[in-house]
């Protein structure tokens, strides 16, 4: 499939996906969201990809949803847009591979929401985060009210959503919204270093760990424990489990094959 607003390349097990609409600060319209959905769907079934890095071209990660696109829409029409957005966000969130967001510049509104769908967030010092929808007379619509609450807690999430303020990368780090903050020139180097560490792990175990963590967040403690038990048991049906434990006992580095 050809993509109008996405760039994608593969490097030794890592897919680098770049939202490429810099003239609009990579703002999300229906086309961008449809393309994100289809590309991540392709990545899900591509065995050569084990880790994904998502970033934005130019001065922004994703500055938000395209306001000019949304402005004239009715309540009925906007439901179609939200359905497309939700489909893309869910495909990223539930991808059976780790997704790392390399956040350069603005990650506001829908951009912050897409970043929160990723598993790890590395931010440059010039990154800015926020859910400013309240200033437009609307609220977050791509998971912001739910994911921000889960990441930074109810009180902090309400503060950011109610006031619509923008925060810098260091504040985002202190709140637990991002995992690391680095200088702009080190952003991709640090992100690729994170990806390389993940490539050394069992891809099956990573997928099961992600599934178990997500299940606990979504369903509650005991349902999450049940999913953890199931995923833990499934590990013992893999060659990677045998290799990992054999390597430990033999005092050598494990060579996982994703089997």
PDB file of C-alpha atoms in Angstrom:
ATOM      1  CA  UNK A   1       0.000   0.000   0.000  1.00  0.00           C
ATOM      2  CA  UNK A   2       1.264   3.491  -0.857  1.00  0.00           C
ATOM      3  CA  UNK A   3       1.077   6.090   1.911  1.00  0.00           C
ATOM      4  CA  UNK A   4       0.593   9.810   1.408  1.00  0.00           C
ATOM      5  CA  UNK A   5       1.470  10.971   4.908  1.00  0.00           C
ATOM      6  CA  UNK A   6       3.607   8.175   6.357  1.00  0.00           C
ATOM      7  CA  UNK A   7       7.204   7.144   5.809  1.00  0.00           C
ATOM      8  CA  UNK A   8       8.300   3.651   6.776  1.00  0.00           C
ATOM      9  CA  UNK A   9      11.576   1.798   6.674  1.00  0.00           C
ATOM     10  CA  UNK A  10      12.907  -1.362   8.261  1.00  0.00           C
ATOM     11  CA  UNK A  11      16.326  -1.734   9.849  1.00  0.00           C
ATOM     12  CA  UNK A  12      17.319  -5.119  11.291  1.00  0.00           C
ATOM     13  CA  UNK A  13      14.055  -5.951  13.006  1.00  0.00           C
ATOM     14  CA  UNK A  14      12.990  -2.376  13.742  1.00  0.00           C
ATOM     15  CA  UNK A  15      10.312  -0.530  11.754  1.00  0.00           C
ATOM     16  CA  UNK A  16      10.700   3.248  11.809  1.00  0.00           C
ATOM     17  CA  UNK A  17       7.354   4.927  11.116  1.00  0.00           C
ATOM     18  CA  UNK A  18       7.312   8.693  10.560  1.00  0.00           C
ATOM     19  CA  UNK A  19       4.181  10.803  10.326  1.00  0.00           C
ATOM     20  CA  UNK A  20       5.124  13.028   7.403  1.00  0.00           C
ATOM     21  CA  UNK A  21       2.839  16.035   7.186  1.00  0.00           C
ATOM     22  CA  UNK A  22       5.244  18.702   8.454  1.00  0.00           C
ATOM     23  CA  UNK A  23       3.455  21.634   6.800  1.00  0.00           C
ATOM     24  CA  UNK A  24       0.555  20.963   9.201  1.00  0.00           C
ATOM     25  CA  UNK A  25       2.803  19.903  12.105  1.00  0.00           C
ATOM     26  CA  UNK A  26       1.679  16.324  11.347  1.00  0.00           C
ATOM     27  CA  UNK A  27      -1.896  17.071  12.398  1.00  0.00           C
ATOM     28  CA  UNK A  28      -4.267  14.123  12.257  1.00  0.00           C
ATOM     29  CA  UNK A  29      -6.966  14.025   9.623  1.00  0.00           C
ATOM     30  CA  UNK A  30      -8.923  10.974   8.473  1.00  0.00           C
ATOM     31  CA  UNK A  31      -6.308  10.062   5.856  1.00  0.00           C
ATOM     32  CA  UNK A  32      -3.410  10.090   8.330  1.00  0.00           C
ATOM     33  CA  UNK A  33      -5.392   7.966  10.769  1.00  0.00           C
ATOM     34  CA  UNK A  34      -6.459   5.464   8.110  1.00  0.00           C
ATOM     35  CA  UNK A  35      -2.850   5.167   6.990  1.00  0.00           C
ATOM     36  CA  UNK A  36      -1.637   4.609  10.551  1.00  0.00           C
ATOM     37  CA  UNK A  37      -4.186   1.844  10.964  1.00  0.00           C
ATOM     38  CA  UNK A  38      -3.248   0.068   7.740  1.00  0.00           C
ATOM     39  CA  UNK A  39       0.509   0.389   8.227  1.00  0.00           C
ATOM     40  CA  UNK A  40       0.395  -0.950  11.787  1.00  0.00           C
ATOM     41  CA  UNK A  41      -1.859  -3.759  10.547  1.00  0.00           C
ATOM     42  CA  UNK A  42       0.835  -4.654   8.012  1.00  0.00           C
ATOM     43  CA  UNK A  43       3.504  -4.497  10.699  1.00  0.00           C
ATOM     44  CA  UNK A  44       1.514  -6.840  12.936  1.00  0.00           C
ATOM     45  CA  UNK A  45       1.735  -9.637  10.370  1.00  0.00           C
ATOM     46  CA  UNK A  46       5.332  -8.915   9.301  1.00  0.00           C
ATOM     47  CA  UNK A  47       7.641 -11.399  11.053  1.00  0.00           C
ATOM     48  CA  UNK A  48      10.712  -9.373  10.098  1.00  0.00           C
ATOM     49  CA  UNK A  49       9.561  -6.514  12.373  1.00  0.00           C
ATOM     50  CA  UNK A  50      10.005  -7.043  16.087  1.00  0.00           C
ATOM     51  CA  UNK A  51       9.976  -3.473  17.430  1.00  0.00           C
ATOM     52  CA  UNK A  52       8.380  -0.278  16.105  1.00  0.00           C
ATOM     53  CA  UNK A  53       9.537   3.328  16.520  1.00  0.00           C
ATOM     54  CA  UNK A  54       6.909   6.010  15.845  1.00  0.00           C
ATOM     55  CA  UNK A  55       7.950   9.629  15.336  1.00  0.00           C
ATOM     56  CA  UNK A  56       7.025  12.778  13.424  1.00  0.00           C
ATOM     57  CA  UNK A  57       8.752  14.768  10.682  1.00  0.00           C
ATOM     58  CA  UNK A  58       9.881  18.319  11.285  1.00  0.00           C
ATOM     59  CA  UNK A  59       9.017  20.361  14.382  1.00  0.00           C
ATOM     60  CA  UNK A  60       6.352  18.086  15.832  1.00  0.00           C
ATOM     61  CA  UNK A  61       5.574  14.538  16.807  1.00  0.00           C
ATOM     62  CA  UNK A  62       1.885  15.135  16.119  1.00  0.00           C
ATOM     63  CA  UNK A  63       0.572  18.602  16.976  1.00  0.00           C
ATOM     64  CA  UNK A  64      -2.983  17.327  17.392  1.00  0.00           C
ATOM     65  CA  UNK A  65      -6.043  16.635  15.315  1.00  0.00           C
ATOM     66  CA  UNK A  66      -6.627  18.790  12.253  1.00  0.00           C
ATOM     67  CA  UNK A  67      -8.928  21.541  13.566  1.00  0.00           C
ATOM     68  CA  UNK A  68      -9.745  22.900  10.110  1.00  0.00           C
ATOM     69  CA  UNK A  69     -10.841  19.392   9.134  1.00  0.00           C
ATOM     70  CA  UNK A  70     -13.019  18.944  12.225  1.00  0.00           C
ATOM     71  CA  UNK A  71     -14.474  22.442  12.552  1.00  0.00           C
ATOM     72  CA  UNK A  72     -17.438  22.159  10.134  1.00  0.00           C
ATOM     73  CA  UNK A  73     -18.474  18.659  11.164  1.00  0.00           C
ATOM     74  CA  UNK A  74     -21.708  17.872  12.966  1.00  0.00           C
ATOM     75  CA  UNK A  75     -22.063  15.589  15.955  1.00  0.00           C
ATOM     76  CA  UNK A  76     -23.129  12.779  13.630  1.00  0.00           C
ATOM     77  CA  UNK A  77     -20.270  13.368  11.175  1.00  0.00           C
ATOM     78  CA  UNK A  78     -17.610  13.579  13.871  1.00  0.00           C
ATOM     79  CA  UNK A  79     -18.548  10.117  15.108  1.00  0.00           C
ATOM     80  CA  UNK A  80     -17.159   8.711  11.856  1.00  0.00           C
ATOM     81  CA  UNK A  81     -13.886  10.567  12.409  1.00  0.00           C
ATOM     82  CA  UNK A  82     -13.665   9.320  15.989  1.00  0.00           C
ATOM     83  CA  UNK A  83     -14.289   5.746  14.787  1.00  0.00           C
ATOM     84  CA  UNK A  84     -11.354   6.037  12.378  1.00  0.00           C
ATOM     85  CA  UNK A  85      -9.174   7.554  15.095  1.00  0.00           C
ATOM     86  CA  UNK A  86     -10.112   4.853  17.585  1.00  0.00           C
ATOM     87  CA  UNK A  87      -9.344   2.127  15.045  1.00  0.00           C
ATOM     88  CA  UNK A  88      -5.849   3.541  14.467  1.00  0.00           C
ATOM     89  CA  UNK A  89      -5.176   4.108  18.172  1.00  0.00           C
ATOM     90  CA  UNK A  90      -6.310   0.598  19.100  1.00  0.00           C
ATOM     91  CA  UNK A  91      -4.137  -0.948  16.400  1.00  0.00           C
ATOM     92  CA  UNK A  92      -1.094   0.785  17.882  1.00  0.00           C
ATOM     93  CA  UNK A  93      -2.048   0.061  21.492  1.00  0.00           C
ATOM     94  CA  UNK A  94      -2.794  -3.620  20.947  1.00  0.00           C
ATOM     95  CA  UNK A  95       0.006  -4.323  18.460  1.00  0.00           C
ATOM     96  CA  UNK A  96       1.671  -7.608  19.313  1.00  0.00           C
ATOM     97  CA  UNK A  97       5.074  -5.898  19.310  1.00  0.00           C
ATOM     98  CA  UNK A  98       6.573  -3.113  21.443  1.00  0.00           C
ATOM     99  CA  UNK A  99       6.035   0.400  20.110  1.00  0.00           C
ATOM    100  CA  UNK A 100       8.364   3.239  21.144  1.00  0.00           C
ATOM    101  CA  UNK A 101       7.361   6.856  20.576  1.00  0.00           C
ATOM    102  CA  UNK A 102      10.231   9.224  19.781  1.00  0.00           C
ATOM    103  CA  UNK A 103       8.593  12.538  20.659  1.00  0.00           C
ATOM    104  CA  UNK A 104      10.115  15.581  19.012  1.00  0.00           C
ATOM    105  CA  UNK A 105       8.364  18.903  19.504  1.00  0.00           C
ATOM    106  CA  UNK A 106       4.605  19.105  19.923  1.00  0.00           C
ATOM    107  CA  UNK A 107       2.535  16.143  21.114  1.00  0.00           C
ATOM    108  CA  UNK A 108      -0.751  17.847  21.838  1.00  0.00           C
ATOM    109  CA  UNK A 109      -4.345  16.647  21.810  1.00  0.00           C
ATOM    110  CA  UNK A 110      -4.563  13.712  19.440  1.00  0.00           C
ATOM    111  CA  UNK A 111      -0.771  13.667  19.238  1.00  0.00           C
ATOM    112  CA  UNK A 112      -0.456  13.156  22.970  1.00  0.00           C
ATOM    113  CA  UNK A 113      -3.142  10.478  22.728  1.00  0.00           C
ATOM    114  CA  UNK A 114      -1.277   8.606  19.987  1.00  0.00           C
ATOM    115  CA  UNK A 115       1.937   8.835  22.024  1.00  0.00           C
ATOM    116  CA  UNK A 116       0.112   7.339  25.010  1.00  0.00           C
ATOM    117  CA  UNK A 117      -0.920   4.366  22.851  1.00  0.00           C
ATOM    118  CA  UNK A 118       2.773   3.507  22.526  1.00  0.00           C
ATOM    119  CA  UNK A 119       4.471   1.322  25.131  1.00  0.00           C
ATOM    120  CA  UNK A 120       7.518   3.516  25.758  1.00  0.00           C
ATOM    121  CA  UNK A 121       7.865   7.274  25.253  1.00  0.00           C
ATOM    122  CA  UNK A 122      11.259   8.925  24.748  1.00  0.00           C
ATOM    123  CA  UNK A 123      11.030  12.718  24.589  1.00  0.00           C
ATOM    124  CA  UNK A 124      13.465  15.344  23.399  1.00  0.00           C
ATOM    125  CA  UNK A 125      13.980  18.350  25.653  1.00  0.00           C
ATOM    126  CA  UNK A 126      11.964  20.479  23.239  1.00  0.00           C
ATOM    127  CA  UNK A 127       8.900  18.219  23.417  1.00  0.00           C
ATOM    128  CA  UNK A 128       5.620  19.654  24.641  1.00  0.00           C
ATOM    129  CA  UNK A 129       2.659  17.623  25.840  1.00  0.00           C
ATOM    130  CA  UNK A 130      -0.938  18.433  26.645  1.00  0.00           C
ATOM    131  CA  UNK A 131      -4.648  17.875  26.132  1.00  0.00           C
ATOM    132  CA  UNK A 132      -5.759  21.404  25.173  1.00  0.00           C
ATOM    133  CA  UNK A 133      -9.138  20.379  23.762  1.00  0.00           C
ATOM    134  CA  UNK A 134     -11.037  22.199  26.516  1.00  0.00           C
ATOM    135  CA  UNK A 135      -9.807  25.479  25.024  1.00  0.00           C
ATOM    136  CA  UNK A 136     -11.698  24.606  21.835  1.00  0.00           C
ATOM    137  CA  UNK A 137     -14.919  23.753  23.622  1.00  0.00           C
ATOM    138  CA  UNK A 138     -14.402  19.991  23.305  1.00  0.00           C
ATOM    139  CA  UNK A 139     -12.738  17.160  25.234  1.00  0.00           C
ATOM    140  CA  UNK A 140     -10.130  14.527  24.287  1.00  0.00           C
ATOM    141  CA  UNK A 141     -11.641  11.969  21.917  1.00  0.00           C
ATOM    142  CA  UNK A 142      -8.923   9.409  21.126  1.00  0.00           C
ATOM    143  CA  UNK A 143      -8.468   7.923  24.604  1.00  0.00           C
ATOM    144  CA  UNK A 144      -7.018  10.916  26.427  1.00  0.00           C
ATOM    145  CA  UNK A 145      -9.449  10.863  29.345  1.00  0.00           C
ATOM    146  CA  UNK A 146      -8.679   7.188  29.951  1.00  0.00           C
ATOM    147  CA  UNK A 147      -4.994   6.752  29.140  1.00  0.00           C
ATOM    148  CA  UNK A 148      -3.780   9.952  30.771  1.00  0.00           C
ATOM    149  CA  UNK A 149      -5.588   8.967  33.966  1.00  0.00           C
ATOM    150  CA  UNK A 150      -3.964   5.543  33.934  1.00  0.00           C
ATOM    151  CA  UNK A 151      -0.491   6.969  33.334  1.00  0.00           C
ATOM    152  CA  UNK A 152      -0.373   9.935  35.735  1.00  0.00           C
ATOM    153  CA  UNK A 153      -3.346   9.480  38.063  1.00  0.00           C
ATOM    154  CA  UNK A 154      -6.815  10.959  38.319  1.00  0.00           C
ATOM    155  CA  UNK A 155      -5.959  14.294  39.952  1.00  0.00           C
ATOM    156  CA  UNK A 156      -3.135  15.206  37.585  1.00  0.00           C
ATOM    157  CA  UNK A 157      -5.077  14.036  34.533  1.00  0.00           C
ATOM    158  CA  UNK A 158      -8.090  16.157  35.503  1.00  0.00           C
ATOM    159  CA  UNK A 159      -5.828  19.165  35.983  1.00  0.00           C
ATOM    160  CA  UNK A 160      -4.308  18.842  32.512  1.00  0.00           C
ATOM    161  CA  UNK A 161      -7.633  18.085  30.814  1.00  0.00           C
ATOM    162  CA  UNK A 162      -9.688  20.709  32.696  1.00  0.00           C
ATOM    163  CA  UNK A 163      -7.186  23.542  32.268  1.00  0.00           C
ATOM    164  CA  UNK A 164      -5.844  22.542  28.859  1.00  0.00           C
ATOM    165  CA  UNK A 165      -2.304  23.566  29.773  1.00  0.00           C
ATOM    166  CA  UNK A 166       0.821  22.449  27.932  1.00  0.00           C
ATOM    167  CA  UNK A 167       3.713  20.918  29.863  1.00  0.00           C
ATOM    168  CA  UNK A 168       7.370  20.550  28.969  1.00  0.00           C
ATOM    169  CA  UNK A 169       9.281  17.289  28.693  1.00  0.00           C
ATOM    170  CA  UNK A 170      10.798  17.462  32.193  1.00  0.00           C
ATOM    171  CA  UNK A 171       7.391  17.953  33.751  1.00  0.00           C
ATOM    172  CA  UNK A 172       6.043  15.064  31.682  1.00  0.00           C
ATOM    173  CA  UNK A 173       8.886  12.917  33.008  1.00  0.00           C
ATOM    174  CA  UNK A 174       8.172  13.876  36.613  1.00  0.00           C
ATOM    175  CA  UNK A 175       4.501  12.945  36.128  1.00  0.00           C
ATOM    176  CA  UNK A 176       5.322   9.577  34.577  1.00  0.00           C
ATOM    177  CA  UNK A 177       3.998  10.484  31.139  1.00  0.00           C
ATOM    178  CA  UNK A 178       7.345   9.751  29.461  1.00  0.00           C
ATOM    179  CA  UNK A 179      10.133   7.298  30.199  1.00  0.00           C
ATOM    180  CA  UNK A 180      13.194   9.372  29.284  1.00  0.00           C
ATOM    181  CA  UNK A 181      14.111  12.917  28.271  1.00  0.00           C
ATOM    182  CA  UNK A 182      17.164  13.507  26.083  1.00  0.00           C
ATOM    183  CA  UNK A 183      18.661  16.332  24.049  1.00  0.00           C
ATOM    184  CA  UNK A 184      17.139  16.748  20.561  1.00  0.00           C
ATOM    185  CA  UNK A 185      20.289  15.505  18.837  1.00  0.00           C
ATOM    186  CA  UNK A 186      20.221  12.320  20.938  1.00  0.00           C
ATOM    187  CA  UNK A 187      16.528  11.483  20.507  1.00  0.00           C
ATOM    188  CA  UNK A 188      16.744   8.909  17.719  1.00  0.00           C
ATOM    189  CA  UNK A 189      20.022   7.488  19.036  1.00  0.00           C
ATOM    190  CA  UNK A 190      18.472   6.880  22.466  1.00  0.00           C
ATOM    191  CA  UNK A 191      15.254   5.527  20.967  1.00  0.00           C
ATOM    192  CA  UNK A 192      17.132   3.109  18.739  1.00  0.00           C
ATOM    193  CA  UNK A 193      19.174   2.024  21.770  1.00  0.00           C
ATOM    194  CA  UNK A 194      15.917   1.146  23.555  1.00  0.00           C
ATOM    195  CA  UNK A 195      14.799  -0.759  20.458  1.00  0.00           C
ATOM    196  CA  UNK A 196      18.050  -2.702  20.296  1.00  0.00           C
ATOM    197  CA  UNK A 197      17.643  -3.814  23.907  1.00  0.00           C
ATOM    198  CA  UNK A 198      14.188  -5.132  23.082  1.00  0.00           C
ATOM    199  CA  UNK A 199      15.544  -7.024  20.046  1.00  0.00           C
ATOM    200  CA  UNK A 200      17.657  -9.108  22.423  1.00  0.00           C
ATOM    201  CA  UNK A 201      14.532 -10.369  24.217  1.00  0.00           C
ATOM    202  CA  UNK A 202      12.092 -13.097  23.229  1.00  0.00           C
ATOM    203  CA  UNK A 203       9.509 -11.561  20.901  1.00  0.00           C
ATOM    204  CA  UNK A 204       6.936 -14.058  22.149  1.00  0.00           C
ATOM    205  CA  UNK A 205       7.564 -13.204  25.787  1.00  0.00           C
ATOM    206  CA  UNK A 206       7.382  -9.482  24.993  1.00  0.00           C
ATOM    207  CA  UNK A 207       4.022  -9.929  23.260  1.00  0.00           C
ATOM    208  CA  UNK A 208       2.660 -11.927  26.179  1.00  0.00           C
ATOM    209  CA  UNK A 209       4.000  -9.443  28.739  1.00  0.00           C
ATOM    210  CA  UNK A 210       2.320  -6.584  26.855  1.00  0.00           C
ATOM    211  CA  UNK A 211      -0.925  -8.541  26.692  1.00  0.00           C
ATOM    212  CA  UNK A 212      -0.874  -9.234  30.429  1.00  0.00           C
ATOM    213  CA  UNK A 213      -0.058  -5.639  31.406  1.00  0.00           C
ATOM    214  CA  UNK A 214      -2.754  -4.217  29.134  1.00  0.00           C
ATOM    215  CA  UNK A 215      -5.310  -6.709  30.443  1.00  0.00           C
ATOM    216  CA  UNK A 216      -4.680  -5.662  34.032  1.00  0.00           C
ATOM    217  CA  UNK A 217      -5.075  -1.980  33.200  1.00  0.00           C
ATOM    218  CA  UNK A 218      -8.321  -2.598  31.345  1.00  0.00           C
ATOM    219  CA  UNK A 219     -10.061  -5.226  33.466  1.00  0.00           C
ATOM    220  CA  UNK A 220      -8.840  -4.871  37.033  1.00  0.00           C
ATOM    221  CA  UNK A 221      -6.474  -6.631  39.388  1.00  0.00           C
ATOM    222  CA  UNK A 222      -7.839 -10.183  39.578  1.00  0.00           C
ATOM    223  CA  UNK A 223      -8.691 -10.452  35.884  1.00  0.00           C
ATOM    224  CA  UNK A 224      -5.197  -9.153  35.191  1.00  0.00           C
ATOM    225  CA  UNK A 225      -3.703 -11.825  37.438  1.00  0.00           C
ATOM    226  CA  UNK A 226      -5.647 -14.500  35.579  1.00  0.00           C
ATOM    227  CA  UNK A 227      -4.332 -13.203  32.268  1.00  0.00           C
ATOM    228  CA  UNK A 228      -0.803 -13.097  33.687  1.00  0.00           C
ATOM    229  CA  UNK A 229      -1.087 -16.736  34.783  1.00  0.00           C
ATOM    230  CA  UNK A 230      -2.313 -17.741  31.329  1.00  0.00           C
ATOM    231  CA  UNK A 231       0.433 -15.835  29.522  1.00  0.00           C
ATOM    232  CA  UNK A 232       3.082 -17.155  31.926  1.00  0.00           C
ATOM    233  CA  UNK A 233       1.961 -20.710  31.222  1.00  0.00           C
ATOM    234  CA  UNK A 234       1.984 -20.103  27.457  1.00  0.00           C
ATOM    235  CA  UNK A 235       5.670 -19.161  27.682  1.00  0.00           C
ATOM    236  CA  UNK A 236       6.444 -22.765  28.605  1.00  0.00           C
ATOM    237  CA  UNK A 237       5.131 -23.964  25.245  1.00  0.00           C
ATOM    238  CA  UNK A 238       7.875 -21.995  23.436  1.00  0.00           C
ATOM    239  CA  UNK A 239      11.411 -22.785  22.372  1.00  0.00           C
ATOM    240  CA  UNK A 240      12.433 -19.363  23.693  1.00  0.00           C
ATOM    241  CA  UNK A 241      11.600 -20.409  27.259  1.00  0.00           C
ATOM    242  CA  UNK A 242      13.780 -23.496  26.949  1.00  0.00           C
ATOM    243  CA  UNK A 243      16.585 -21.446  25.394  1.00  0.00           C
ATOM    244  CA  UNK A 244      16.347 -18.690  28.010  1.00  0.00           C
ATOM    245  CA  UNK A 245      16.498 -21.031  30.967  1.00  0.00           C
ATOM    246  CA  UNK A 246      19.191 -23.202  29.384  1.00  0.00           C
ATOM    247  CA  UNK A 247      21.303 -20.112  28.748  1.00  0.00           C
ATOM    248  CA  UNK A 248      20.879 -19.032  32.360  1.00  0.00           C
ATOM    249  CA  UNK A 249      21.942 -22.428  33.681  1.00  0.00           C
ATOM    250  CA  UNK A 250      24.856 -22.587  31.246  1.00  0.00           C
ATOM    251  CA  UNK A 251      25.928 -19.009  32.071  1.00  0.00           C
ATOM    252  CA  UNK A 252      25.718 -17.732  28.490  1.00  0.00           C
ATOM    253  CA  UNK A 253      23.685 -15.179  26.583  1.00  0.00           C
ATOM    254  CA  UNK A 254      20.340 -16.459  25.312  1.00  0.00           C
ATOM    255  CA  UNK A 255      19.772 -16.609  21.558  1.00  0.00           C
ATOM    256  CA  UNK A 256      16.026 -16.187  21.182  1.00  0.00           C
ATOM    257  CA  UNK A 257      14.379 -17.138  17.873  1.00  0.00           C
ATOM    258  CA  UNK A 258      10.810 -16.037  18.504  1.00  0.00           C
ATOM    259  CA  UNK A 259       9.559 -19.612  18.500  1.00  0.00           C
TER     260      UNK A 259
END
